[in-house]
Coordinates of C-alpha atoms and ligand atoms in Angstrom, one line a residue:
M82 CA -0.5 1.8 -8.8
N83 CA 3.2 1.7 -9.3
G84 CA 4.8 -0.1 -6.3
T85 CA 8.2 1.7 -6.7
Q86 CA 6.7 5.2 -6.0
P87 CA 9.1 6.9 -3.7
I88 CA 7.9 7.7 -0.2
F89 CA 8.6 11.2 1.1
I90 CA 9.2 11.4 4.8
L91 CA 10.8 14.9 4.8
P92 CA 9.1 18.0 3.7
E93 CA 9.7 19.3 0.2
G94 CA 12.7 21.4 -0.1
T95 CA 14.7 19.6 2.6
L96 CA 18.4 19.2 1.6
R97 CA 19.9 15.9 2.3
T98 CA 23.4 14.6 1.9
T99 CA 24.3 11.1 2.9
G100 CA 27.1 8.5 3.2
R101 CA 30.5 9.3 2.0
D102 CA 29.3 12.4 0.4
A103 CA 28.2 13.8 3.7
Q104 CA 31.5 12.8 5.3
T105 CA 33.6 14.3 2.5
K106 CA 31.8 17.6 2.7
N107 CA 31.9 17.8 6.4
I108 CA 35.6 17.0 6.5
A109 CA 36.3 19.5 3.8
A110 CA 34.5 22.3 5.7
A111 CA 36.2 21.5 9.0
K112 CA 39.6 21.3 7.3
E113 CA 39.1 24.6 5.7
V114 CA 38.6 26.3 9.1
A115 CA 41.7 24.6 10.4
D116 CA 43.7 25.7 7.4
N117 CA 42.6 29.2 7.9
V118 CA 44.2 29.6 11.3
R119 CA 47.2 27.3 10.6
T120 CA 49.4 30.1 9.4
T121 CA 49.0 32.0 12.7
L122 CA 50.7 29.2 14.7
G123 CA 53.9 30.0 16.6
P124 CA 56.2 33.0 17.0
K125 CA 56.5 33.6 13.3
G126 CA 52.8 33.1 12.8
M127 CA 51.1 35.6 10.6
D128 CA 48.4 38.0 11.9
K129 CA 44.9 38.2 10.5
M130 CA 43.0 41.4 10.0
L131 CA 39.3 40.9 10.6
V132 CA 36.8 43.4 9.5
D133 CA 33.3 43.0 10.9
S134 CA 30.0 44.0 9.3
I135 CA 30.2 47.5 10.8
G136 CA 33.8 48.0 9.7
D137 CA 35.5 47.4 13.1
V138 CA 39.0 46.1 12.7
T139 CA 40.7 43.4 14.8
I140 CA 44.3 42.5 14.1
T141 CA 45.2 39.3 15.9
N142 CA 47.2 36.1 15.9
D143 CA 45.0 34.5 18.4
G144 CA 43.1 31.4 17.1
A145 CA 40.2 31.7 19.5
T146 CA 39.7 35.4 18.6
I147 CA 39.8 34.7 14.9
L148 CA 37.2 32.0 15.1
N149 CA 35.1 34.1 17.4
E150 CA 35.1 37.0 15.1
I151 CA 34.5 35.4 11.7
E152 CA 31.0 34.2 10.9
I153 CA 30.9 30.5 10.2
V154 CA 27.8 28.9 8.8
H155 CA 28.7 25.4 7.9
P156 CA 27.6 23.1 10.7
A157 CA 30.7 20.9 10.7
A158 CA 32.9 23.9 10.5
K159 CA 31.1 25.2 13.6
M160 CA 32.2 22.2 15.5
I161 CA 35.8 23.3 14.9
V162 CA 34.9 26.6 16.4
E163 CA 33.7 24.7 19.4
V164 CA 37.1 23.0 19.7
A165 CA 38.7 26.4 20.0
K166 CA 36.1 27.6 22.5
T167 CA 36.5 24.6 24.7
Q168 CA 40.3 25.0 24.6
D169 CA 40.0 28.6 25.4
D170 CA 37.6 28.0 28.3
E171 CA 39.6 25.1 29.8
V172 CA 43.1 26.4 29.3
G173 CA 43.0 29.8 27.8
D174 CA 45.8 29.0 25.3
G175 CA 46.6 26.5 22.6
T176 CA 43.5 27.2 20.5
T177 CA 45.4 27.2 17.2
T178 CA 47.1 24.0 18.2
A179 CA 43.8 22.2 19.0
V180 CA 42.1 23.4 15.8
V181 CA 45.1 22.5 13.6
V182 CA 45.4 19.0 15.1
T183 CA 41.7 18.5 14.6
G184 CA 42.0 19.5 10.9
E185 CA 44.9 17.1 10.4
L186 CA 43.1 14.2 12.1
L187 CA 40.3 14.7 9.7
K188 CA 42.6 14.9 6.8
K189 CA 44.2 11.6 7.8
S190 CA 40.8 10.0 8.3
E191 CA 39.8 11.0 4.8
Q192 CA 42.8 9.0 3.5
L193 CA 41.7 6.0 5.6
L194 CA 38.2 6.3 4.3
E195 CA 39.6 6.3 0.8
Q196 CA 41.2 3.0 1.6
N197 CA 37.7 1.7 2.5
I198 CA 38.3 1.6 6.2
H199 CA 35.0 2.0 8.0
P200 CA 34.5 5.1 10.1
T201 CA 33.8 3.0 13.2
M202 CA 37.2 1.4 12.8
I203 CA 38.9 4.8 12.5
I204 CA 37.0 6.1 15.5
R205 CA 38.0 3.1 17.6
G206 CA 41.7 3.5 16.6
F207 CA 41.5 7.3 17.3
R208 CA 40.1 6.5 20.8
Q209 CA 42.8 4.1 21.6
A210 CA 45.4 6.6 20.3
K211 CA 43.9 9.4 22.4
I212 CA 44.0 7.4 25.6
K213 CA 47.6 6.3 24.9
A214 CA 48.6 9.9 24.0
L215 CA 47.3 11.3 27.3
E216 CA 49.3 8.6 29.1
I217 CA 52.4 9.4 27.2
L218 CA 52.1 13.1 27.7
Q219 CA 51.7 12.6 31.4
K220 CA 54.8 10.5 31.5
I221 CA 57.1 12.8 29.5
S222 CA 56.0 16.0 31.3
E223 CA 58.0 17.5 34.2
D224 CA 56.9 18.6 37.6
I225 CA 56.9 22.2 38.8
T226 CA 55.5 24.1 41.7
I227 CA 54.3 27.6 42.1
D228 CA 57.7 28.6 43.5
D229 CA 59.5 27.8 40.2
T230 CA 59.4 31.5 39.3
D231 CA 61.9 31.0 36.5
T232 CA 60.0 28.2 34.7
L233 CA 56.7 30.1 35.2
E234 CA 58.2 33.2 33.6
K235 CA 59.3 31.1 30.7
I236 CA 55.7 29.7 30.4
A237 CA 54.4 33.2 30.4
M238 CA 56.8 34.3 27.7
T239 CA 56.1 31.3 25.5
A240 CA 52.4 32.0 25.8
M241 CA 52.9 35.6 24.7
T242 CA 55.1 34.7 21.7
G243 CA 53.9 36.1 18.5
K244 CA 51.2 38.2 20.0
G245 CA 52.8 41.5 19.2
S246 CA 54.0 42.1 22.7
E247 CA 57.6 41.1 22.0
A248 CA 59.1 44.4 23.0
A249 CA 57.8 44.2 26.6
K250 CA 57.7 40.4 26.9
D251 CA 60.1 40.1 29.8
S252 CA 58.3 42.6 32.0
L253 CA 54.9 41.4 31.1
A254 CA 55.8 37.8 31.9
K255 CA 57.2 38.9 35.3
L256 CA 53.9 40.6 36.1
A257 CA 51.8 37.6 35.0
V258 CA 53.8 35.3 37.3
Q259 CA 53.7 37.8 40.2
A260 CA 50.0 38.1 39.8
V261 CA 49.4 34.3 39.9
K262 CA 51.8 33.9 42.9
T263 CA 50.1 36.7 44.8
V264 CA 46.6 35.2 44.6
G265 CA 48.2 31.8 45.0
G266 CA 45.8 30.6 42.6
R267 CA 43.7 28.6 40.4
N268 CA 40.6 30.8 39.9
R269 CA 41.0 32.9 36.8
D270 CA 38.5 35.4 38.1
D271 CA 41.0 36.4 40.8
I272 CA 43.1 38.2 38.3
K273 CA 41.4 41.0 36.6
I274 CA 43.0 42.1 33.4
E275 CA 42.0 45.6 32.3
K276 CA 43.2 47.5 29.4
K277 CA 43.6 51.2 28.8
Q278 CA 44.9 52.7 25.6
G279 CA 47.7 55.2 26.0
G280 CA 51.2 55.1 27.4
S281 CA 53.3 52.2 26.3
M282 CA 53.3 48.5 27.0
D283 CA 56.0 49.0 29.6
D284 CA 53.6 51.1 31.7
T285 CA 51.5 47.9 32.2
E286 CA 51.3 47.4 36.0
L287 CA 50.2 44.9 38.6
I288 CA 47.9 46.3 41.2
K289 CA 47.9 44.4 44.5
G290 CA 44.3 45.1 44.8
I291 CA 42.0 46.2 42.1
V292 CA 41.5 48.9 39.6
I293 CA 37.9 49.9 38.8
D294 CA 36.5 52.1 36.1
K295 CA 34.8 54.5 38.4
E296 CA 35.4 57.9 40.0
I297 CA 35.3 59.3 43.4
V298 CA 31.7 60.6 43.5
H299 CA 32.0 64.1 45.1
A300 CA 34.5 66.9 44.4
N301 CA 35.0 67.5 48.1
M302 CA 36.1 64.0 48.8
S303 CA 39.8 63.1 49.0
K304 CA 41.1 61.6 45.9
S305 CA 43.9 59.8 47.7
V306 CA 43.4 58.0 50.9
K307 CA 46.3 56.4 52.7
N308 CA 45.7 53.5 55.1
A309 CA 42.3 53.1 53.7
K310 CA 39.6 51.5 55.8
I311 CA 37.1 50.1 53.3
A312 CA 33.4 49.5 53.5
L313 CA 31.5 47.6 50.8
L314 CA 27.8 48.3 50.7
D315 CA 25.2 46.6 48.5
A316 CA 22.4 49.1 49.5
A317 CA 21.3 52.5 48.2
M318 CA 22.2 55.6 50.2
E319 CA 19.0 57.2 49.1
V320 CA 15.6 57.9 50.5
K321 CA 13.0 56.0 48.5
E322 CA 9.7 57.8 48.0
T323 CA 7.9 54.9 49.7
E324 CA 9.9 55.4 52.8
T325 CA 8.9 59.0 53.3
N326 CA 5.3 59.8 54.0
A327 CA 4.0 60.1 50.4
E328 CA 0.6 61.2 51.8
I329 CA 1.7 64.5 53.3
R330 CA 0.0 67.3 51.6
I331 CA 2.0 70.4 51.5
T332 CA -0.2 73.3 52.3
D333 CA 2.3 75.8 53.6
P334 CA 6.1 76.4 53.3
T335 CA 6.8 75.0 56.8
Q336 CA 5.5 71.7 55.9
L337 CA 7.8 71.6 52.9
Q338 CA 10.7 72.5 55.1
A339 CA 9.7 69.7 57.5
F340 CA 9.6 67.3 54.6
I341 CA 13.0 68.2 53.4
E342 CA 14.4 68.1 56.9
Q343 CA 13.0 64.6 57.4
E344 CA 14.7 63.4 54.3
S345 CA 18.0 65.0 55.2
R346 CA 17.8 63.5 58.7
M347 CA 17.4 60.0 57.2
L348 CA 20.4 60.5 54.9
K349 CA 22.4 61.9 57.8
D350 CA 21.5 58.9 59.8
M351 CA 22.7 56.6 57.0
V352 CA 26.0 58.5 56.7
K353 CA 26.4 58.3 60.5
K354 CA 26.1 54.5 60.4
V355 CA 28.6 54.2 57.6
V356 CA 31.0 56.5 59.4
D357 CA 30.6 54.7 62.7
S358 CA 31.8 51.5 61.0
G359 CA 35.2 53.2 61.0
C360 CA 35.6 53.4 57.3
N361 CA 37.2 56.2 55.3
V362 CA 36.4 54.7 51.9
L363 CA 33.0 53.5 50.7
F364 CA 32.3 51.4 47.7
C365 CA 28.6 51.3 47.0
Q366 CA 27.0 48.9 44.6
K367 CA 23.9 51.1 44.4
G368 CA 23.3 54.9 44.2
I369 CA 24.4 57.6 46.7
D370 CA 22.1 60.6 47.0
D371 CA 23.7 64.0 46.4
L372 CA 23.1 65.1 50.0
A373 CA 24.5 61.8 51.3
Q374 CA 27.6 62.5 49.2
H375 CA 27.9 65.9 50.8
Y376 CA 27.7 64.5 54.3
L377 CA 30.1 61.7 53.5
A378 CA 32.6 64.3 52.2
K379 CA 32.2 66.3 55.3
Q380 CA 32.9 63.3 57.4
G381 CA 36.1 62.5 55.5
V382 CA 34.8 59.5 53.6
S383 CA 35.6 59.1 50.0
A384 CA 33.1 57.1 48.0
A385 CA 32.3 55.5 44.7
R386 CA 28.8 54.5 43.6
R387 CA 27.2 52.0 41.2
V388 CA 30.2 49.7 41.5
K389 CA 29.8 46.5 39.5
K390 CA 28.8 43.4 41.5
S391 CA 31.9 41.5 40.1
D392 CA 34.1 44.3 41.2
M393 CA 32.5 44.3 44.7
E394 CA 33.4 40.6 45.0
K395 CA 37.0 41.3 43.9
L396 CA 37.2 44.3 46.4
A397 CA 36.1 41.9 49.1
K398 CA 38.8 39.4 48.2
A399 CA 41.5 42.0 47.8
T400 CA 40.8 44.0 51.0
G401 CA 39.2 41.4 53.3
A402 CA 36.1 43.5 53.6
N403 CA 32.6 41.9 53.6
V404 CA 29.9 43.1 51.2
V405 CA 27.1 44.1 53.5
S406 CA 23.6 44.4 52.1
S407 CA 22.0 46.7 54.6
I408 CA 23.4 49.9 56.2
E409 CA 22.0 48.8 59.6
E410 CA 24.2 45.7 59.6
L411 CA 27.5 47.4 58.7
S412 CA 29.9 47.0 61.5
K413 CA 33.6 47.3 62.3
T414 CA 34.3 43.7 61.5
D415 CA 33.1 44.2 57.9
I416 CA 35.8 46.8 57.2
G417 CA 38.7 45.9 54.9
E418 CA 42.0 47.5 54.3
A419 CA 44.3 48.9 51.6
G420 CA 47.5 50.8 51.8
L421 CA 46.2 53.3 49.3
V422 CA 43.0 54.2 47.5
E423 CA 43.4 56.8 44.8
E424 CA 41.7 58.2 41.8
V425 CA 44.0 58.6 38.9
K426 CA 43.3 59.9 35.5
I427 CA 44.5 57.4 32.9
A428 CA 44.3 58.4 29.3
G429 CA 41.8 61.1 30.1
E430 CA 39.5 58.9 32.2
E431 CA 39.2 58.6 35.9
M432 CA 39.9 55.2 37.5
I433 CA 40.1 54.2 41.1
F434 CA 43.1 52.2 42.2
V435 CA 42.9 50.2 45.4
R436 CA 46.5 49.4 46.1
E437 CA 48.9 47.8 48.5
C438 CA 46.4 45.3 49.9
K439 CA 47.9 42.9 52.5
D440 CA 47.8 39.4 51.1
P441 CA 45.1 40.1 48.5
K442 CA 43.2 37.2 47.1
S443 CA 42.4 39.2 44.0
V444 CA 44.6 41.4 42.0
S445 CA 44.4 43.5 38.8
I446 CA 46.7 44.0 35.9
L447 CA 46.3 47.2 33.9
V448 CA 47.6 46.6 30.4
R449 CA 48.7 49.7 28.5
G450 CA 49.6 50.2 24.9
G451 CA 50.0 53.1 22.5
T452 CA 47.1 52.4 20.1
E453 CA 43.9 50.5 20.4
H454 CA 45.2 47.5 18.4
V455 CA 48.4 47.3 20.3
V456 CA 46.6 47.4 23.7
D457 CA 44.0 44.9 22.5
E458 CA 46.6 42.4 21.4
A459 CA 48.7 43.0 24.5
K460 CA 45.7 42.2 26.6
R461 CA 45.2 39.0 24.8
A462 CA 48.8 38.1 25.3
M463 CA 48.5 38.9 29.0
D464 CA 45.3 36.7 29.2
D465 CA 47.2 33.8 27.7
A466 CA 50.2 34.4 29.9
V467 CA 48.2 34.5 33.1
L468 CA 46.1 31.5 32.2
G469 CA 49.2 29.6 31.1
V470 CA 51.0 30.2 34.3
M471 CA 47.8 29.4 36.3
S472 CA 47.3 26.1 34.6
A473 CA 50.9 25.1 34.9
A474 CA 50.8 25.9 38.6
E475 CA 47.5 24.1 39.0
I476 CA 48.4 20.9 37.3
G477 CA 52.0 21.2 38.3
K478 CA 53.3 19.8 35.1
V479 CA 55.1 21.3 32.1
V480 CA 56.4 20.2 28.7
S481 CA 58.8 21.7 26.2
G482 CA 57.4 23.4 23.2
G483 CA 58.5 24.3 19.7
G484 CA 57.0 21.0 18.4
S485 CA 59.3 18.9 20.6
I486 CA 56.5 17.4 22.6
E487 CA 54.5 16.5 19.5
I488 CA 57.4 14.8 17.8
E489 CA 58.1 12.7 20.9
L490 CA 54.4 11.9 21.2
S491 CA 54.2 10.9 17.6
R492 CA 57.2 8.6 18.0
K493 CA 55.8 6.9 21.0
L494 CA 52.4 6.5 19.4
R495 CA 54.0 4.7 16.5
E496 CA 55.7 2.4 18.8
Y497 CA 52.4 1.7 20.5
A498 CA 50.6 1.1 17.1
E499 CA 53.1 -1.7 16.4
T500 CA 51.8 -3.5 19.5
V501 CA 48.2 -3.1 18.5
G502 CA 48.1 -4.4 14.9
G503 CA 45.1 -4.8 12.7
R504 CA 43.2 -2.0 11.1
E505 CA 43.3 0.0 14.3
Q506 CA 47.0 0.2 13.8
L507 CA 46.4 2.2 10.7
A508 CA 44.2 4.6 12.6
I509 CA 46.7 5.0 15.4
N510 CA 49.5 5.6 13.0
A511 CA 47.3 8.2 11.3
F512 CA 46.8 9.8 14.7
A513 CA 50.6 9.8 15.2
E514 CA 51.2 11.5 11.9
A515 CA 48.5 14.0 12.5
V516 CA 50.1 15.3 15.7
E517 CA 53.3 16.1 13.7
I518 CA 51.4 18.9 12.0
I519 CA 52.5 21.2 14.9
P520 CA 56.3 20.8 14.3
R521 CA 55.7 20.7 10.6
T522 CA 53.8 24.0 10.7
L523 CA 56.4 25.6 12.9
A524 CA 59.1 24.3 10.5
E525 CA 57.3 25.8 7.6
S526 CA 57.0 29.1 9.3
T527 CA 60.8 29.4 9.4
G528 CA 61.0 29.7 5.6
K529 CA 63.6 27.0 5.5
D530 CA 63.1 23.5 4.1
A531 CA 60.4 22.1 6.4
I532 CA 60.8 18.4 5.3
D533 CA 64.5 18.5 6.0
L534 CA 63.9 20.0 9.4
L535 CA 61.3 17.4 10.3
V536 CA 63.5 14.5 9.2
N537 CA 66.3 15.8 11.3
L538 CA 64.0 16.4 14.2
R539 CA 62.8 12.8 14.1
S540 CA 66.3 11.5 14.1
Q541 CA 67.3 13.7 17.1
H542 CA 64.4 12.2 19.0
E543 CA 65.5 8.7 18.0
K544 CA 68.8 9.5 19.5
G545 CA 67.1 10.4 22.8
N546 CA 67.2 14.2 22.5
T547 CA 63.6 14.4 23.5
N548 CA 63.5 18.1 24.1
Y549 CA 64.6 19.0 20.5
G550 CA 62.2 21.2 18.6
V551 CA 62.1 24.0 16.1
D552 CA 63.8 27.2 17.0
V553 CA 61.5 29.2 14.7
I554 CA 63.4 32.4 14.9
K555 CA 66.8 30.9 13.9
G556 CA 65.3 28.3 11.6
E557 CA 67.2 25.5 13.2
L558 CA 66.7 22.7 15.6
T559 CA 67.5 23.2 19.3
D560 CA 66.8 21.9 22.8
M561 CA 63.6 23.8 23.5
K562 CA 63.8 23.4 27.3
K563 CA 67.2 25.0 27.3
A564 CA 65.9 27.7 25.0
G565 CA 63.2 28.4 27.6
V566 CA 60.2 27.4 25.4
V567 CA 58.1 25.8 28.0
E568 CA 54.3 25.2 28.1
P569 CA 51.8 23.9 30.6
L570 CA 50.9 20.2 30.1
K571 CA 47.3 21.1 30.1
I572 CA 47.5 22.9 26.8
K573 CA 48.6 19.7 25.1
T574 CA 46.3 17.2 26.9
Q575 CA 43.2 19.4 26.3
A576 CA 44.2 19.9 22.6
I577 CA 44.4 16.1 22.1
K578 CA 41.1 15.5 23.9
S579 CA 39.2 18.1 22.0
A580 CA 40.7 17.3 18.7
S581 CA 40.0 13.6 18.9
E582 CA 36.5 14.1 20.2
A583 CA 35.6 16.6 17.5
S584 CA 37.0 14.5 14.7
E585 CA 35.2 11.5 16.1
M586 CA 32.0 13.4 16.1
I587 CA 32.4 14.6 12.6
L588 CA 33.3 11.1 11.3
R589 CA 30.2 9.6 12.9
I590 CA 27.9 11.8 10.8
D591 CA 26.7 10.1 7.6
D592 CA 23.6 12.0 7.0
V593 CA 23.1 15.8 6.9
I594 CA 19.5 16.9 6.8
T595 CA 18.9 20.6 6.3
S596 CA 15.4 21.8 6.7
K597 CA 14.0 24.5 4.5
T598 CA 13.3 26.8 7.4
S599 CA 16.9 26.8 8.8
S600 CA 19.3 29.6 8.1
G601 CA 20.6 27.5 5.3
P602 CA 20.0 28.1 1.6
P603 CA 16.6 28.1 0.1
A604 CA 15.9 24.8 -1.7
G605 CA 16.9 24.9 -5.3
G606 CA 18.1 28.5 -4.7
M607 CA 21.4 29.5 -6.2
P608 CA 23.0 27.3 -8.8
P609 CA 26.3 25.8 -7.7
G610 CA 29.2 28.1 -7.7
M611 CA 27.1 31.2 -7.3
G612 CA 27.9 31.7 -3.7
G613 CA 25.1 29.4 -2.4
M614 CA 26.0 27.4 0.6
E615 CA 26.2 23.7 0.1
Y616 CA 26.1 21.4 3.0
Ligands
ADP52 P1 48.2 28.5 20.1 O1 46.9 29.2 19.9 O2 48.1 27.0 19.8 O3 48.8 28.7 21.5 P2 50.4 30.0 19.2 O4 50.4 30.9 18.0 O5 50.5 30.6 20.5 O6 49.2 29.0 19.1 O7 51.7 29.0 19.0 C1 52.0 28.0 19.9 C2 53.1 27.1 19.4 O8 54.3 27.9 19.2 C3 53.4 26.1 20.5 O9 53.7 24.8 19.8 C4 54.7 26.6 21.1 O10 55.6 25.6 21.6 C5 55.4 27.3 19.9 N1 56.3 28.3 20.3 C6 56.1 29.4 21.1 N2 57.2 30.1 21.3 C7 58.2 29.5 20.6 C8 59.6 29.8 20.3 N3 60.2 30.8 20.8 N4 60.2 28.9 19.5 C9 59.6 27.9 18.9 N5 58.3 27.6 19.1 C10 57.6 28.4 19.9
MG53 MG1 49.5 30.4 22.4

């Protein structure tokens, strides 16, 4: 026997890449994803047109949306998509920033790997840099409260920049801030952002209450109820077959009559209980029988049925009503209030507006826009604005944008690297350089000499002009704080966290084993360059 016979531990057909080769490929794939969204960064960022497999078109500038819509198969590239998702979940904005910084961190680590610096050393340096970066960010941020309307509106406007809602930015920003202030809050579910094609972006409105995609169920019910007293019922106003005597055998017409009368009496009884609670509007999570609808209408109660559970919860928060799960239990103390409940036809579809609630803990914003694509992008802009304002109010800290915070962070990280020394210093410096990708990309988007802008920007910061950044529209440097480009601190801290964690994870991998049965390519399938996927 030949003692050097190889031992196979993996099934035949398994693809395997190891060592530097694995790292290089993973880094390349991740970088590619980052490069793809990079051009969308900032107010002059370009849009992407995404066409899915059934031909639906999305036009967007939103990093999270882009990465959500395109199909990515490479495992390392998928980790970048995760970065965007985390950023979106945690903050709702800053997805492009997080992804672009991740890409740049990986690019810098590749250079370090080429200098034969071990991945563990890079990872250690990146970790130190991350901890320091969070500390620095915390230090250079400024405090705000929920009463700083002016700053909050600037945050909303900065968040909406470049998302195709420029024309109505001022009014949309005001609505976003008003909404957050009304619910006083932190919970993003408390602000429902609905969109309806038609009208123009200026028709976007804040409803101090809720708008639901339902109609008043019966033609004889009032479509506009002032001083609404609202009941929320999570029970059917129907007579289930099991509740009536299923055994009765109808042998003559009087029995049928009795049967119908019994059913109608039960429904009448249910309606009486609802009416006795003192309500004039009923939102029912389940069905309402035709006859019950008729009785309700006669008693002057307007009703909607099959209301979504999530909307019922919002109705409760907005009106102060309790959701009651049995008609028997419905009482006067469960009733909520709204100044007006009305059914309105918006773009050909009925919607119910519950307005003028006193101190609502849940509100709605109905976003309007002339075409489907306009209204879609306007809604995304509004999502970002509301979440930006919320996270600024929640953490109570803001920073100036336009790349100013990143330049300052980079400068301070370099100072810190000096104090560390050794090989980690190289990694920390690489981290510092990577962060500069944000001002660099913004500078590039101006169409002016980006290197020139960046050099001047660094020297402004050396001079102590710590709020200086890139005025992308004018293509010059300016004090971003004075220019009103303000962002919540959380966007930046979360981006740094996700970016360093993701790059760490990718750097740690030195072996990629792809089994034959995965969705990967068949072993020995397509020759290289023929569209086959190579991990
Ligand atoms: P992200 O998905 O990361 O939020 P955006 O496309 O929204 O990406 O771009 C955000 C970047 O654009 C931030 O660095 C922000 O400071 C910058 N920015 C926003 N508005 C302006 C402006 N008017 N001038 C300069 N930079 C801006
Ligand atoms: Mg943004």
